[in-house]
CSV table of C-alpha atoms in Angstrom, one decimal:
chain,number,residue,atom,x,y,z
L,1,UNK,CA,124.2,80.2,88.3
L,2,UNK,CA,122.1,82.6,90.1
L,3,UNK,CA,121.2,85.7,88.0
L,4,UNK,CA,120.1,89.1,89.3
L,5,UNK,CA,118.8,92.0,88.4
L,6,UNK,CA,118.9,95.9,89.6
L,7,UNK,CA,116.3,98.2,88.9
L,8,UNK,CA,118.0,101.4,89.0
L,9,UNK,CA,121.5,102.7,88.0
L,10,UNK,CA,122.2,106.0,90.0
L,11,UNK,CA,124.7,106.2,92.7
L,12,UNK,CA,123.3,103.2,95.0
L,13,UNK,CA,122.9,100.7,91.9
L,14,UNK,CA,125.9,101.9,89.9
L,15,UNK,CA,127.6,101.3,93.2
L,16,UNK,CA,125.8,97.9,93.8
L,17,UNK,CA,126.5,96.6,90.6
L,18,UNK,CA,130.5,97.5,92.0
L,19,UNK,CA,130.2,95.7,94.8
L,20,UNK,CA,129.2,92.6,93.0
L,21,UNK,CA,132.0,92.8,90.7
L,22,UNK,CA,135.0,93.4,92.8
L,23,UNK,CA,133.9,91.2,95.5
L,24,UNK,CA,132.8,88.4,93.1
L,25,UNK,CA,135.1,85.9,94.0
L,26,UNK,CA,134.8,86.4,97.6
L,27,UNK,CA,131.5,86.2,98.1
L,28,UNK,CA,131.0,83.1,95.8
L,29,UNK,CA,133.3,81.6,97.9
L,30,UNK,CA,131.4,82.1,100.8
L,31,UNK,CA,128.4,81.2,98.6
L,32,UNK,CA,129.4,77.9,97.4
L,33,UNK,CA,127.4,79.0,93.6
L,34,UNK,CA,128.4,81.7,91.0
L,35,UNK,CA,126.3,84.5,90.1
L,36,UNK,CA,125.8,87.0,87.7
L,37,UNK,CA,124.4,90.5,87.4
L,38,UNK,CA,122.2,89.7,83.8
L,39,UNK,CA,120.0,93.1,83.6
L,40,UNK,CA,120.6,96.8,85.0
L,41,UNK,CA,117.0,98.6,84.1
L,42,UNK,CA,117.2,102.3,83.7
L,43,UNK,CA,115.7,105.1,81.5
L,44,UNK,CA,119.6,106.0,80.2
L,45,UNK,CA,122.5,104.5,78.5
L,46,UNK,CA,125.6,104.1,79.6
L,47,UNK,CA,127.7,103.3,76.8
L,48,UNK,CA,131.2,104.2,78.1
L,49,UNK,CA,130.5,101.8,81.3
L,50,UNK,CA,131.6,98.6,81.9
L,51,UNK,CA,128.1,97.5,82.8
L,52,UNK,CA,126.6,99.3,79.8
L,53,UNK,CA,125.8,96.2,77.8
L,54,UNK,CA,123.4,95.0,80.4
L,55,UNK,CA,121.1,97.7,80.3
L,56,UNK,CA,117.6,97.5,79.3
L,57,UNK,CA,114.6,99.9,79.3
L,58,UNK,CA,112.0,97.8,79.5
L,59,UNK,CA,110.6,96.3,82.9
L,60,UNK,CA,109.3,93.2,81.8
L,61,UNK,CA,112.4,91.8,80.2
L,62,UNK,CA,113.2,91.4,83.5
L,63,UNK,CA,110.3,90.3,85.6
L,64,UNK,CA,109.6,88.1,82.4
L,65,UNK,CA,112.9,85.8,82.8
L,66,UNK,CA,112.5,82.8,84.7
L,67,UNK,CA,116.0,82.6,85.0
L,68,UNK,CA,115.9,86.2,87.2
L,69,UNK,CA,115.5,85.1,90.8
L,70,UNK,CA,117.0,88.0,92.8
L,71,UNK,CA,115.9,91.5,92.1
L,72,UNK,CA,117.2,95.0,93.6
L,73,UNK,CA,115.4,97.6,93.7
L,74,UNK,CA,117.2,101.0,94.3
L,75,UNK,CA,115.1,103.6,92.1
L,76,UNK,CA,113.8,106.0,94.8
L,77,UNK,CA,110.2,107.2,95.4
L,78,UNK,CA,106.8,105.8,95.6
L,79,UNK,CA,106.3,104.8,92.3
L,80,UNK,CA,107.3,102.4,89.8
L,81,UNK,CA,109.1,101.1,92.3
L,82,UNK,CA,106.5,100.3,94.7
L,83,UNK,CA,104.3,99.2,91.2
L,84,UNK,CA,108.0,96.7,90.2
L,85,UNK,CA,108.7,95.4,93.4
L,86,UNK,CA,105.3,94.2,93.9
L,87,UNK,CA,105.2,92.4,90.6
L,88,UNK,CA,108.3,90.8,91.1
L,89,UNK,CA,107.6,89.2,94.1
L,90,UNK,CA,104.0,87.9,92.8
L,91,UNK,CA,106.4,86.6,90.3
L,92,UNK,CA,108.0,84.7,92.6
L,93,UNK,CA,111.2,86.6,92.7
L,94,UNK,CA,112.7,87.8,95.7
L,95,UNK,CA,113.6,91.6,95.9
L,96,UNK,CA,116.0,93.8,98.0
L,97,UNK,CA,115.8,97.5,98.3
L,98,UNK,CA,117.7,100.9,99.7
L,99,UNK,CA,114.0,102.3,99.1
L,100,UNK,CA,112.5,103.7,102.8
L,101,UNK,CA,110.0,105.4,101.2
L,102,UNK,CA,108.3,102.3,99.8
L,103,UNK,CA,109.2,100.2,103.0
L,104,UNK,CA,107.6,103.0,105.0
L,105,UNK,CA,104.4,103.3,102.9
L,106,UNK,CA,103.6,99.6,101.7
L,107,UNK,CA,106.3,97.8,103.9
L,108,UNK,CA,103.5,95.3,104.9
L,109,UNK,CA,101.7,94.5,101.6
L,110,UNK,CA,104.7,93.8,100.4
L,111,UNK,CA,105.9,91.7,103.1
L,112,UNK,CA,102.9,89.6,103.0
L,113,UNK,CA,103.2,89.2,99.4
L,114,UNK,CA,106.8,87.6,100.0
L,115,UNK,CA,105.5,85.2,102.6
L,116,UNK,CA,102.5,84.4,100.1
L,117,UNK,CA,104.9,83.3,97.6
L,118,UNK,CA,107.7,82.3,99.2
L,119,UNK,CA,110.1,84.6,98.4
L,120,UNK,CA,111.9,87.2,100.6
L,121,UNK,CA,111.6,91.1,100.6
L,122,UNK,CA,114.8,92.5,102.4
L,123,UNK,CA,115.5,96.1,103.1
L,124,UNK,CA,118.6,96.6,105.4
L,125,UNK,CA,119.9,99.3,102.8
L,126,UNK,CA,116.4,101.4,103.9
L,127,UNK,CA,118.1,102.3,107.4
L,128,UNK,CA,121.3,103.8,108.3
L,129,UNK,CA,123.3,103.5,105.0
L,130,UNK,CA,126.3,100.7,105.1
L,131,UNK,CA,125.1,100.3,109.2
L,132,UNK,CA,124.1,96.5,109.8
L,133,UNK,CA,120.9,97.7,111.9
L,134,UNK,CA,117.6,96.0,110.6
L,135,UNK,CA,118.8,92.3,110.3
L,136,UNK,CA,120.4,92.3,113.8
L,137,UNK,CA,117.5,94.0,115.2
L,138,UNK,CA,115.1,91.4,113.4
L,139,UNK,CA,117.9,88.5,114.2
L,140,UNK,CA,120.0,89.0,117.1
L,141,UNK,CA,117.9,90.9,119.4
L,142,UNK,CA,115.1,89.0,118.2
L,143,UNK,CA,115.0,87.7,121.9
L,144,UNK,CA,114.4,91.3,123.3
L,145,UNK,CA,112.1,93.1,123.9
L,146,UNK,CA,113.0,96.8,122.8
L,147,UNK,CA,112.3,99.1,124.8
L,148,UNK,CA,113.3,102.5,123.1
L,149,UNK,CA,115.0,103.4,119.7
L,150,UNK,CA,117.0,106.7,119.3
L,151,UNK,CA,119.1,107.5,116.3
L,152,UNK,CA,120.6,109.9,114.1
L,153,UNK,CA,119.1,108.9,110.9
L,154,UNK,CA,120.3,111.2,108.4
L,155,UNK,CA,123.7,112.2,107.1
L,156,UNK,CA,122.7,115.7,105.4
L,157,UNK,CA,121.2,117.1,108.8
L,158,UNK,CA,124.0,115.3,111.1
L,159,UNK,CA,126.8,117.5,108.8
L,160,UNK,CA,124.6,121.1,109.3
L,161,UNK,CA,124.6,120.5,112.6
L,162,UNK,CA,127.9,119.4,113.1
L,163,UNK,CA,129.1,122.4,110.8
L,164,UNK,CA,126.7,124.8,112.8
L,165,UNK,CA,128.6,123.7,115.7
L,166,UNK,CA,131.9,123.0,115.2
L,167,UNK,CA,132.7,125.8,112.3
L,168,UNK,CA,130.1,128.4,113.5
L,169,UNK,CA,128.1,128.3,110.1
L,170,UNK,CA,124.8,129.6,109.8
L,171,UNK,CA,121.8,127.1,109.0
L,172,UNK,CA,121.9,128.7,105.3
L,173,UNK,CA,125.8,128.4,105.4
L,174,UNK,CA,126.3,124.9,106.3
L,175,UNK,CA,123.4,124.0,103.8
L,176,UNK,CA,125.1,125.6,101.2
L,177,UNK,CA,128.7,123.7,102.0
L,178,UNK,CA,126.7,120.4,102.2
L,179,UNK,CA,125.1,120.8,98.9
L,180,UNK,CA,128.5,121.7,97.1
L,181,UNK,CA,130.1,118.6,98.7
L,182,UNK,CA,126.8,116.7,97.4
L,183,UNK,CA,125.5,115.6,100.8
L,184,UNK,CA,122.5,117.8,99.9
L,185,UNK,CA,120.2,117.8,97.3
L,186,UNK,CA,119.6,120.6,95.2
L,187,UNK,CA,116.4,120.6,96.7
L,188,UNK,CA,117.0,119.1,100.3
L,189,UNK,CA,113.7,119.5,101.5
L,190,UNK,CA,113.0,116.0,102.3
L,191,UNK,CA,116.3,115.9,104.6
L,192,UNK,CA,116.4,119.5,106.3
L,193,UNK,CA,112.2,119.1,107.3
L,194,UNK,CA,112.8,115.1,108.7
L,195,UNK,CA,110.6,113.4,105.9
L,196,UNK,CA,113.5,111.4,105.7
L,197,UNK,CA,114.6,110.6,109.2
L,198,UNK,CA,110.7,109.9,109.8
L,199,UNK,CA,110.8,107.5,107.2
L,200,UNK,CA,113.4,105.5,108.9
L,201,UNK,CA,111.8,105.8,112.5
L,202,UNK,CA,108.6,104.0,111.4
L,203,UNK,CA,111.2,101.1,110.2
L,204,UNK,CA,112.4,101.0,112.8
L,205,UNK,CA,109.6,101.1,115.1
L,206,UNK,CA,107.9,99.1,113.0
L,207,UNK,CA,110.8,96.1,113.9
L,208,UNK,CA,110.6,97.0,117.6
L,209,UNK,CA,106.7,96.6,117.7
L,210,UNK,CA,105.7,94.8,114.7
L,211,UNK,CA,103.3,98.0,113.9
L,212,UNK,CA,104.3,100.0,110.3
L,213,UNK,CA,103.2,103.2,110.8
L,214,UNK,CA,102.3,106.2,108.5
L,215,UNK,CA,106.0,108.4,108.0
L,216,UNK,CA,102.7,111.1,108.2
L,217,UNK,CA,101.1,110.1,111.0
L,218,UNK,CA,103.8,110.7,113.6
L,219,UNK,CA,105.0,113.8,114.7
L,220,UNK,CA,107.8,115.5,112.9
L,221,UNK,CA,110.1,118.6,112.6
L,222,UNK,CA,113.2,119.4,110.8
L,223,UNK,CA,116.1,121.3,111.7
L,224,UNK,CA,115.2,124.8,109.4
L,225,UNK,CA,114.5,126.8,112.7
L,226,UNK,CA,117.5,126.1,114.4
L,227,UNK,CA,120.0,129.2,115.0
L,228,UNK,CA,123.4,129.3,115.6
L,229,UNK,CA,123.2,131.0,119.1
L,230,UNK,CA,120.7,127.6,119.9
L,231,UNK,CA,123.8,125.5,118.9
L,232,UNK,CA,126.3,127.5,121.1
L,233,UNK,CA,124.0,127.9,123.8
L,234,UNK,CA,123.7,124.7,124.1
L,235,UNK,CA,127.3,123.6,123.5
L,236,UNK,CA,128.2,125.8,126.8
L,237,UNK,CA,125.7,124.0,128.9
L,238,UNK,CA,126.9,120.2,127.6
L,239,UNK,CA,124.3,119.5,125.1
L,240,UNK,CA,124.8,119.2,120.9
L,241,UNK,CA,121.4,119.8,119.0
L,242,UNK,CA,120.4,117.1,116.9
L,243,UNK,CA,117.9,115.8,114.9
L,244,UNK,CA,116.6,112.3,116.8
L,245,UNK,CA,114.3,109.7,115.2
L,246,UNK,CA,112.8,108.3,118.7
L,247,UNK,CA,110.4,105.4,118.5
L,248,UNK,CA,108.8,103.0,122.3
L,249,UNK,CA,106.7,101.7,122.9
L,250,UNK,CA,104.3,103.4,126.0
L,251,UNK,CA,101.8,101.8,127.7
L,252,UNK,CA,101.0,99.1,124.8
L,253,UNK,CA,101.5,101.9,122.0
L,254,UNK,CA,104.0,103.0,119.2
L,255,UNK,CA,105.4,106.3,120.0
L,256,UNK,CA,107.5,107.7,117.1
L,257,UNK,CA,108.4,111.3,116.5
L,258,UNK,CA,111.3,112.9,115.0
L,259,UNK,CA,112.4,116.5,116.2
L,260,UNK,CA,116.1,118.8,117.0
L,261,UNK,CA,117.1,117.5,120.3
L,262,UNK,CA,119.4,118.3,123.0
L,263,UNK,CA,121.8,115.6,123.6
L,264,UNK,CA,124.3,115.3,126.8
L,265,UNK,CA,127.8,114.9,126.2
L,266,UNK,CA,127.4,111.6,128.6
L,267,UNK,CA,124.9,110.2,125.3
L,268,UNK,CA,127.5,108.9,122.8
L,269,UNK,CA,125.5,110.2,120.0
L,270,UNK,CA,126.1,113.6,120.9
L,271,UNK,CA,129.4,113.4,119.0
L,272,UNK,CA,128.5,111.2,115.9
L,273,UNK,CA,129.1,114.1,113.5
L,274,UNK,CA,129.7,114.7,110.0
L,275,UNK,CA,127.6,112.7,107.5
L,276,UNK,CA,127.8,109.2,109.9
L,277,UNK,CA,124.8,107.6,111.2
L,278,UNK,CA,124.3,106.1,115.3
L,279,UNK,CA,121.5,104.6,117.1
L,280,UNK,CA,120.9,103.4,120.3
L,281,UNK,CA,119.2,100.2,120.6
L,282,UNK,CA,117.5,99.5,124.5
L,283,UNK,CA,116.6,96.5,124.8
L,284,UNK,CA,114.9,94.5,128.0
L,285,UNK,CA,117.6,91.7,127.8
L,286,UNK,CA,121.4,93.2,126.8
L,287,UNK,CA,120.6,96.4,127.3
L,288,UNK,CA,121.8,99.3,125.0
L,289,UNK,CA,123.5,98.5,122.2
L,290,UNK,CA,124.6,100.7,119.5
L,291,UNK,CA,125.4,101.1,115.5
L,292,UNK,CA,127.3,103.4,114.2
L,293,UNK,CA,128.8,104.4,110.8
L,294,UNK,CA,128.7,105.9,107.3
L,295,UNK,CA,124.7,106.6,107.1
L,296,UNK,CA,124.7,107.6,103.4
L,297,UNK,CA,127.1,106.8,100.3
L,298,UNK,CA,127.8,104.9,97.4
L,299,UNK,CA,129.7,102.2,98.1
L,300,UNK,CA,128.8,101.9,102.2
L,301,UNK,CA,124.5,101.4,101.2
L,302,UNK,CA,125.5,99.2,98.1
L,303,UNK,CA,127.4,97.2,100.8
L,304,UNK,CA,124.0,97.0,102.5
L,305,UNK,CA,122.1,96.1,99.5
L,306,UNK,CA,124.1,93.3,98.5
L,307,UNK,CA,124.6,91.9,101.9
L,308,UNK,CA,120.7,91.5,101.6
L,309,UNK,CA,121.4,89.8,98.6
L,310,UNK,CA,124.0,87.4,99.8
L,311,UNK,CA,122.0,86.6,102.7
L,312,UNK,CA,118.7,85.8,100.1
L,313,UNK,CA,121.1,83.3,97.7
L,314,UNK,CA,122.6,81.7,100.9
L,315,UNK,CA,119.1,80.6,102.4
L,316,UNK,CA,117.6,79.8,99.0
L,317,UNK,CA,116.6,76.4,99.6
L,318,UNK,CA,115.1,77.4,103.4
L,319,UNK,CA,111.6,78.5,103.9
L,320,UNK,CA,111.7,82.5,104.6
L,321,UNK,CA,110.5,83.6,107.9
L,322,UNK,CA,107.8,86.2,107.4
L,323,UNK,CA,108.1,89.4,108.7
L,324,UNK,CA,104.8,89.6,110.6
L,325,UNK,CA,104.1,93.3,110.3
L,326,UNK,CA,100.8,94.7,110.6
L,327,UNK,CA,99.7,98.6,109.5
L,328,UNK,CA,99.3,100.4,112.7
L,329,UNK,CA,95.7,101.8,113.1
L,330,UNK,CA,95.0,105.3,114.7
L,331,UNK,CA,94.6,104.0,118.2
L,332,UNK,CA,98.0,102.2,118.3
L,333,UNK,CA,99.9,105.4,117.7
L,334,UNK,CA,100.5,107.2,120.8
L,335,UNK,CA,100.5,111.2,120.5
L,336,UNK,CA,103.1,113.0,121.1
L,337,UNK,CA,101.9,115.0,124.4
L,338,UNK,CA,102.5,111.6,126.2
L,339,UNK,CA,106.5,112.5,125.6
L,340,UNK,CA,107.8,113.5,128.8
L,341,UNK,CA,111.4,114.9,129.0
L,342,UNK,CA,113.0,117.9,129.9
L,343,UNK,CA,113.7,120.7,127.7
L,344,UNK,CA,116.5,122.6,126.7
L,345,UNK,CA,115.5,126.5,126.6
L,346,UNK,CA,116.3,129.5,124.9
L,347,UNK,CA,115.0,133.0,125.9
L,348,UNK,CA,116.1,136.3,124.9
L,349,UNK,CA,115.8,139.5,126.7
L,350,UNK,CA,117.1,143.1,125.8
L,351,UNK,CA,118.4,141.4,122.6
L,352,UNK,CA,120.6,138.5,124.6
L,353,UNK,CA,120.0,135.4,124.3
L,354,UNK,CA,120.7,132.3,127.0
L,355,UNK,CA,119.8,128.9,128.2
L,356,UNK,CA,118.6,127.1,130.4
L,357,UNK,CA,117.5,123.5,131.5
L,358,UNK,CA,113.8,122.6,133.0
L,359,UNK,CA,113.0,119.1,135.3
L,360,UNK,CA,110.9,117.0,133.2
L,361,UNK,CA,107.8,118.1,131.4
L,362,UNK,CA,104.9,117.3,129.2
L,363,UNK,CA,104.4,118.9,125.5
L,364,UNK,CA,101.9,120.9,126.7
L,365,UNK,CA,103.6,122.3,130.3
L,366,UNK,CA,106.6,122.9,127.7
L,367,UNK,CA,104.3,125.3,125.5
L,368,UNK,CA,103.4,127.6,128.3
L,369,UNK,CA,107.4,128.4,128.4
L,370,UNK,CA,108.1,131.7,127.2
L,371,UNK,CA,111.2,131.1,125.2
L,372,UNK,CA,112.3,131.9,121.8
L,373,UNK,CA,113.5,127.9,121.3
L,374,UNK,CA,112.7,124.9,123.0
L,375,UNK,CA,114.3,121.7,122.8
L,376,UNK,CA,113.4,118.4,124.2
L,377,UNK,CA,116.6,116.7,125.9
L,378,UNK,CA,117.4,113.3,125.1
């Protein structure tokens, strides 16, 4: 009997301790061994849930059970969960996690303390929501060389835009529609300025190149500046504003930078709207490749968490593979004026705005543009 635990009991780990009940019998079939969800650690009670009875407040009821071996981690932020993950794997336990901000920031302590003590530290559910992205990148391309990474990372900003666009919403409009339907926080700072979709890029990047770099150290802005007439400007020349996570490798550095972007019609994630994630994968081998679906959710990132579980009790009796990142130091970050593209722009004159495209320019040929709004094109 394999027992787990979950640290956290929101909307991913309510919805993780789910999947692991209704799909019980189907994925210890595919398991060949039985498990069982033994603790749920939270600050609350939940007496009228079915999972209720396994609650516990205390931390080292769990990391203090030998009979624990499988820990997921899905309380959000920096810390405890940074502080409990990294106990439990110098425990000896292996943990999962839906947490990007703790992958982005200590991703390769903790990787190195899995490999130390044979354990694993998995964390598809940090990327892209129910989309298998990290484990195929990590497995299936692992003979590739990627090239480039470009992706719509975040489900909150993806429905603005697509509301902005499609239902002629202002920015403050669609926010407000996003936050009543709950794609938005009350305070959705860390979506609408690209905190989040940065998070994710350096993931990502970080599989591409091996090199974690700082979610702060690359260059980032969020979607708060973008107007209406930018969206339908844009629309009427082929293009559908989006915010891109972008991360290559150029000339033997990681360059990573999340900004709005223009994106052709021709580009198919110029019409992944609503709250669903896509990104394109090009690699030197098969080429481009792309992931697409639900980015955010419940029951789609609880599918990602325990798949990362399934995938840990499966290979339990082989030797884990260690990740092999290493934190990226100043000089393997490439800066962002080495991004050449063209640029989507948007002047006004006698109170009218309109568009236009330019050839192919550097950052700093695109700031001597007078325009009211520039864009880079993907």
């Amino acid at each position: 009997m394999i027992s787990i635990a979950l640290l956290g009991f929101g909307c991913v780990g309510s919805g993780t301790a789910e999947v692991l009940t209704e799909n019980k019998k189907l994925i210890e079939s595919r398991l060949g061994c039985e498990y069982q969800i033994k603790y749920i650690l939270d600050l609350r009670d939940f007496p009228d849930s079915p999972f209720g009875s396994l609650v516990v407040h205390d931390f080292n009821t769990i990391l203090n059970d030998p009979e624990v071996s499988v820990v997921a981690e899905m309380m959000g932020g920096s810390h405890p969960a940074y502080d409990f993950t990294k106990a439990c794997l110098e425990a000896g336990k292996s943990v999962v996690t839906s947490n990007k901000e703790v992958v982005a920031k200590f991703g390769v302590e903790l990787c190195e303390i899995a490999a130390q003590k044979g354990v694993r530290y998995m964390f598809e559910a940090s990327v892209g929501g129910g989309i298998p992205i990290i484990r195929p990148m990590m497995t299936d391309l692992a003979s590739n060389k990627i090239n480039k990474i470009n992706g719509i990372l975040n489900g909150t900003t993806n429905y603005i835009l697509t509301s902005m666009r499609d239902d002629g919403k202002s920015f403050d409009e669609a926010l407000g529609e996003a936050q009543k339907l709950g794609y938005a926080e009350a305070n959705p700072a860390a979506d609408v300025e690209g905190t989040d979709a940065a998070r994710k890029t350096v993931i990502l990047g970080a599989i591409a190149t091996g090199k974690l770099v700082s979610p702060d150290a690359i260059y980032k802005e969020g979607i708060t500046k973008i107007e209406l007439d930018d969206v339908e400007l844009a629309q009427t020349l082929g293009y559908s504003i989006k915010l891109i996570g972008h991360a290559e490798e150029k000339d033997g550095k990681l360059l990573a930078l999340v900004s709005p972007m223009a994106v052709p019609t021709s580009n198919p994630l110029s019409r992944i709207d609503d709250v669903f994630n896509g990104i394109l994968v090009n690699a030197n081998m098969v080429g481009e490749v792309m992931f697409y679906g639900p980015g955010a959710g419940k029951l789609p990132t609880a599918s990602a968490v325990v798949a990362d579980i399934v995938d840990i009790i499966a290979k339990r009796e082989v030797a884990p593979t260690p990740v092999g990142w290493v934190n990226a130091a100043a000089e393997d970050l490439a800066d962002v004026a080495d991004y050449s593209c063209p640029r989507l722009v948007i002047v006004e004159e006698d109170g009218k705005k309109s568009a236009y495209v330019t050839d192919e320019m550097t950052e700093a040929e695109a700031k001597t543009l007078k325009a009211k709004a520039v864009y880079r094109v993907l």
